[in-house]
Tab-separated table of C-alpha atoms in Angstrom:
chain	number	residue	atom	x	y	z
A	99	GLU	CA	-10.878	-7.974	15.642
A	100	ALA	CA	-12.480	-5.592	13.143
A	101	GLY	CA	-10.187	-4.396	10.390
A	102	VAL	CA	-9.628	-0.954	8.964
A	103	THR	CA	-12.895	0.327	7.551
A	104	GLN	CA	-13.225	2.893	4.830
A	105	PHE	CA	-16.282	4.493	3.332
A	106	PRO	CA	-17.641	5.109	0.955
A	107	SER	CA	-16.178	2.306	-1.107
A	108	HIS	CA	-16.894	4.291	-4.257
A	109	SER	CA	-17.605	7.941	-4.897
A	110	VAL	CA	-18.369	9.619	-8.191
A	111	ILE	CA	-18.436	13.412	-8.183
A	112	GLU	CA	-18.126	16.241	-10.634
A	113	LYS	CA	-15.157	18.515	-10.886
A	114	GLY	CA	-15.451	21.353	-8.409
A	115	GLN	CA	-17.506	19.419	-5.887
A	116	THR	CA	-16.422	18.430	-2.413
A	117	VAL	CA	-15.914	14.877	-1.208
A	118	THR	CA	-15.123	13.551	2.242
A	119	LEU	CA	-13.596	10.136	2.741
A	120	ARG	CA	-13.662	8.423	6.088
A	121	CYS	CA	-11.392	5.876	7.702
A	122	ASP	CA	-11.979	3.962	10.909
A	123	PRO	CA	-8.737	2.373	12.082
A	124	ILE	CA	-8.433	-0.714	14.203
A	125	SER	CA	-9.307	0.097	17.784
A	126	GLY	CA	-6.222	0.994	19.796
A	127	HIS	CA	-4.113	1.898	16.786
A	128	ASP	CA	-2.636	5.320	17.381
A	129	ASN	CA	-1.004	5.506	13.961
A	130	LEU	CA	-3.145	6.184	10.938
A	131	TYR	CA	-1.951	6.672	7.365
A	132	TRP	CA	-3.478	7.796	4.117
A	133	TYR	CA	-2.139	6.591	0.783
A	134	ARG	CA	-3.393	7.162	-2.737
A	135	ARG	CA	-3.093	5.294	-5.988
A	136	VAL	CA	-3.743	7.179	-9.174
A	137	MET	CA	-4.693	4.785	-11.963
A	138	GLY	CA	-1.761	2.782	-13.275
A	139	LYS	CA	0.703	4.409	-10.959
A	140	GLU	CA	2.289	3.535	-7.667
A	141	ILE	CA	0.614	3.821	-4.304
A	142	LYS	CA	1.832	7.064	-2.761
A	143	PHE	CA	1.997	8.169	0.841
A	144	LEU	CA	-0.149	11.161	1.727
A	145	LEU	CA	0.140	11.617	5.468
A	146	HIS	CA	0.566	10.047	8.876
A	147	PHE	CA	-1.317	10.750	12.091
A	148	VAL	CA	-0.193	9.820	15.554
A	149	LYS	CA	-3.366	10.024	17.556
A	150	GLU	CA	-4.850	13.375	16.534
A	151	SER	CA	-1.569	14.995	15.484
A	152	LYS	CA	-0.162	15.102	11.970
A	153	GLN	CA	3.236	13.468	12.184
A	154	ASP	CA	4.097	13.732	8.502
A	155	GLU	CA	2.022	15.367	5.811
A	156	SER	CA	4.749	15.599	3.221
A	157	GLY	CA	2.756	13.627	0.670
A	158	MET	CA	-0.327	15.836	0.585
A	159	PRO	CA	-0.612	17.077	-3.019
A	160	ASN	CA	-1.894	20.590	-2.348
A	161	ASN	CA	-4.115	22.659	-0.099
A	162	ARG	CA	-7.301	21.268	-1.644
A	163	PHE	CA	-6.739	18.250	0.565
A	164	LEU	CA	-7.552	18.447	4.255
A	165	ALA	CA	-7.108	15.546	6.636
A	166	GLU	CA	-8.374	15.467	10.174
A	167	ARG	CA	-8.425	13.013	13.016
A	168	THR	CA	-10.444	14.580	15.788
A	169	GLY	CA	-10.130	12.758	19.091
A	170	GLY	CA	-7.546	10.412	17.660
A	171	THR	CA	-10.092	7.900	16.458
A	172	TYR	CA	-11.468	7.970	12.932
A	173	SER	CA	-10.016	10.187	10.241
A	174	THR	CA	-11.492	12.105	7.351
A	175	LEU	CA	-9.886	13.254	4.147
A	176	LYS	CA	-11.682	16.084	2.404
A	177	VAL	CA	-11.006	17.163	-1.145
A	178	GLN	CA	-12.347	20.629	-1.941
A	179	PRO	CA	-12.750	21.465	-4.755
A	180	ALA	CA	-12.080	18.162	-6.491
A	181	GLU	CA	-10.156	18.127	-9.750
A	182	LEU	CA	-9.950	15.442	-12.434
A	183	GLU	CA	-6.448	14.431	-11.365
A	184	ASP	CA	-7.708	13.573	-7.880
A	185	SER	CA	-9.331	10.424	-9.236
A	186	GLY	CA	-7.853	7.254	-7.819
A	187	VAL	CA	-8.050	4.850	-4.926
A	188	TYR	CA	-7.512	6.265	-1.464
A	189	PHE	CA	-6.215	3.773	1.076
A	190	CYS	CA	-6.148	4.108	4.806
A	191	ALA	CA	-3.900	2.049	7.054
A	192	SER	CA	-3.317	1.809	10.756
A	193	SER	CA	-0.801	0.374	13.185
A	194	ARG	CA	-0.298	0.268	16.887
A	195	GLN	CA	3.152	1.811	16.757
A	196	GLY	CA	4.747	4.038	14.155
A	197	HIS	CA	7.580	1.829	13.077
A	198	LEU	CA	7.978	-0.453	10.083
A	199	LEU	CA	8.622	-3.375	12.404
A	200	GLU	CA	4.982	-2.992	13.336
A	201	LYS	CA	2.503	-4.544	10.936
A	202	LEU	CA	0.455	-2.126	8.894
A	203	PHE	CA	-3.213	-2.958	8.319
A	204	PHE	CA	-4.861	-1.535	5.216
A	205	GLY	CA	-8.476	-0.851	4.439
A	206	SER	CA	-9.993	-1.840	1.109
A	207	GLY	CA	-9.869	1.720	-0.160
A	208	THR	CA	-12.227	4.336	-1.557
A	209	GLN	CA	-12.409	4.547	-5.327
A	210	LEU	CA	-12.847	8.231	-6.173
A	211	SER	CA	-13.886	9.233	-9.667
A	212	VAL	CA	-13.948	12.924	-10.544
A	213	LEU	CA	-15.808	13.625	-13.789
B	68	ALA	CA	15.080	9.449	-2.871
B	69	GLN	CA	14.032	5.870	-2.626
B	70	SER	CA	12.120	4.203	-5.457
B	71	VAL	CA	10.740	0.821	-6.402
B	72	THR	CA	10.484	-0.676	-9.871
B	73	GLN	CA	8.194	-3.517	-10.777
B	74	PRO	CA	8.954	-4.034	-14.467
B	75	ASP	CA	6.059	-6.376	-15.193
B	76	ILE	CA	2.653	-4.708	-15.279
B	77	HIS	CA	0.802	-7.924	-16.151
B	78	ILE	CA	1.794	-11.566	-15.823
B	79	THR	CA	-0.220	-14.614	-16.799
B	80	VAL	CA	0.656	-18.080	-15.560
B	81	SER	CA	-1.070	-21.438	-15.661
B	82	GLU	CA	-2.332	-22.925	-12.443
B	83	GLY	CA	0.344	-25.163	-10.983
B	84	ALA	CA	3.173	-23.323	-12.702
B	85	SER	CA	5.883	-21.503	-10.821
B	86	LEU	CA	5.838	-17.755	-10.409
B	87	GLU	CA	8.431	-15.047	-10.017
B	88	LEU	CA	7.521	-11.374	-9.703
B	89	ARG	CA	10.359	-8.930	-10.025
B	90	CYS	CA	11.135	-5.995	-7.801
B	91	ASN	CA	14.115	-3.670	-7.871
B	92	TYR	CA	14.668	-0.814	-5.502
B	93	SER	CA	16.814	2.247	-5.211
B	94	TYR	CA	17.866	3.264	-1.746
B	95	GLY	CA	20.976	4.611	-0.031
B	96	ALA	CA	21.304	1.673	2.311
B	97	THR	CA	19.560	-1.641	2.778
B	98	PRO	CA	15.928	-0.743	3.260
B	99	TYR	CA	13.156	-2.674	4.836
B	100	LEU	CA	11.433	-4.604	2.037
B	101	PHE	CA	7.860	-5.772	1.709
B	102	TRP	CA	5.480	-7.557	-0.587
B	103	TYR	CA	1.761	-6.851	-0.385
B	104	VAL	CA	-1.126	-8.412	-2.260
B	105	GLN	CA	-4.466	-6.896	-3.107
B	106	SER	CA	-7.286	-9.197	-4.110
B	107	PRO	CA	-10.413	-7.693	-5.690
B	108	GLY	CA	-12.463	-5.772	-3.151
B	109	GLN	CA	-9.901	-6.315	-0.427
B	110	GLY	CA	-7.322	-4.174	1.282
B	111	LEU	CA	-3.610	-4.606	0.892
B	112	GLN	CA	-2.416	-7.668	2.763
B	113	LEU	CA	1.166	-8.192	3.844
B	114	LEU	CA	2.684	-11.314	2.292
B	115	LEU	CA	6.163	-11.065	3.734
B	116	LYS	CA	8.876	-8.655	4.798
B	117	TYR	CA	12.636	-8.459	5.066
B	118	PHE	CA	14.343	-6.499	7.801
B	119	SER	CA	17.666	-8.265	8.291
B	120	GLY	CA	19.283	-11.675	8.576
B	121	ASP	CA	18.460	-14.574	6.275
B	122	THR	CA	18.009	-13.184	2.786
B	123	LEU	CA	15.370	-15.769	1.891
B	124	VAL	CA	12.151	-14.957	3.676
B	125	GLN	CA	9.028	-17.042	3.874
B	126	GLY	CA	5.601	-15.516	3.837
B	127	ILE	CA	1.981	-16.481	3.929
B	128	LYS	CA	0.163	-18.468	1.253
B	129	GLY	CA	3.331	-20.314	0.241
B	130	PHE	CA	5.176	-17.254	-1.029
B	131	GLU	CA	8.838	-16.522	-0.504
B	132	ALA	CA	11.171	-13.712	-1.530
B	133	GLU	CA	14.898	-13.386	-1.788
B	134	PHE	CA	16.832	-10.222	-1.031
B	135	LYS	CA	19.862	-9.786	-3.279
B	136	ARG	CA	21.901	-6.803	-2.233
B	137	SER	CA	24.191	-6.913	-5.281
B	138	GLN	CA	21.196	-6.657	-7.597
B	139	SER	CA	19.070	-4.378	-5.409
B	140	SER	CA	16.294	-6.876	-5.905
B	141	PHE	CA	13.618	-8.527	-3.807
B	142	ASN	CA	11.811	-10.921	-6.134
B	143	LEU	CA	8.722	-12.784	-5.022
B	144	ARG	CA	8.355	-16.464	-5.833
B	145	LYS	CA	5.895	-19.287	-5.491
B	146	PRO	CA	6.611	-22.824	-6.693
B	147	SER	CA	3.048	-23.678	-7.681
B	148	VAL	CA	0.408	-21.040	-8.310
B	149	HIS	CA	-3.233	-21.533	-7.367
B	150	TRP	CA	-6.159	-19.856	-9.101
B	151	SER	CA	-6.850	-17.931	-5.893
B	152	ASP	CA	-3.469	-16.204	-6.232
B	153	ALA	CA	-4.856	-14.033	-9.010
B	154	ALA	CA	-4.485	-10.520	-7.613
B	155	GLU	CA	-2.306	-7.446	-7.789
B	156	TYR	CA	1.066	-7.592	-6.074
B	157	PHE	CA	2.988	-4.628	-4.751
B	158	CYS	CA	6.592	-4.412	-3.705
B	159	ALA	CA	7.443	-1.696	-1.190
B	160	VAL	CA	10.433	-0.303	0.652
B	161	GLY	CA	10.666	1.569	3.900
B	162	PRO	CA	13.362	3.588	5.594
B	163	THR	CA	15.505	1.859	8.178
B	164	GLY	CA	15.896	5.093	10.081
B	165	GLY	CA	12.426	4.996	11.502
B	166	GLY	CA	8.916	5.950	10.561
B	167	ASN	CA	6.339	3.941	8.717
B	168	LYS	CA	6.268	5.656	5.352
B	169	LEU	CA	6.322	3.101	2.553
B	170	THR	CA	7.348	3.636	-1.051
B	171	PHE	CA	5.481	1.304	-3.373
B	172	GLY	CA	6.052	0.056	-6.868
B	173	THR	CA	3.396	0.326	-9.558
B	174	GLY	CA	2.187	-3.209	-8.973
B	175	THR	CA	2.041	-6.404	-11.020
B	176	GLN	CA	-1.351	-7.811	-11.982
B	177	LEU	CA	-1.278	-11.611	-11.890
B	178	LYS	CA	-3.717	-13.619	-13.935
B	179	VAL	CA	-3.947	-17.368	-13.426
B	180	GLU	CA	-5.181	-19.557	-16.249
B	181	LEU	CA	-6.940	-22.755	-15.318
């Protein structure tokens, strides 16, 4: 079974530019999550999709971040315009059901550097 | 609000030595507890989890962790470390009331000396 796929693996952009990160969850997983790790800090929850609906977006930092999951398959996370403090590793995870008893599968992350 | 503290940012051990990574949490009740590992270029992989029952849980790759309610701790242990265990380790907690939103610690980077 293919795992959670994220791309690009690395992205270097200048402040003010736009970047779009993509996540392909494991097939059949209705639940998709975005997390972020700013350098040296903890991994923080951003949001949770159930199929194409946003179940919980309490962790989204501000309105420069836009997450979508059209059709309930892959998801994108757009940052527009990017700021220096957006640098970090963005992780995507998926699970079949939305409960902690269900195993969460993580992708290898996108390293975003905003210069 | 729940929180997780991993007091050791870096730990270096010799191959074959025992390992203990510390994790303390703050939560209103007994949370669900997890340990994840991230090897270079890989995603986070679940090592083990505690939901209820036996407070000593066994995980993959020879790891175990013990939940101690009185100390609000969930320390990860391995009796004999292998060079391939070099990675970053994250402790996490999750709410028992439902949902799949994890709160992670800042991670502990493990270096293994040959």
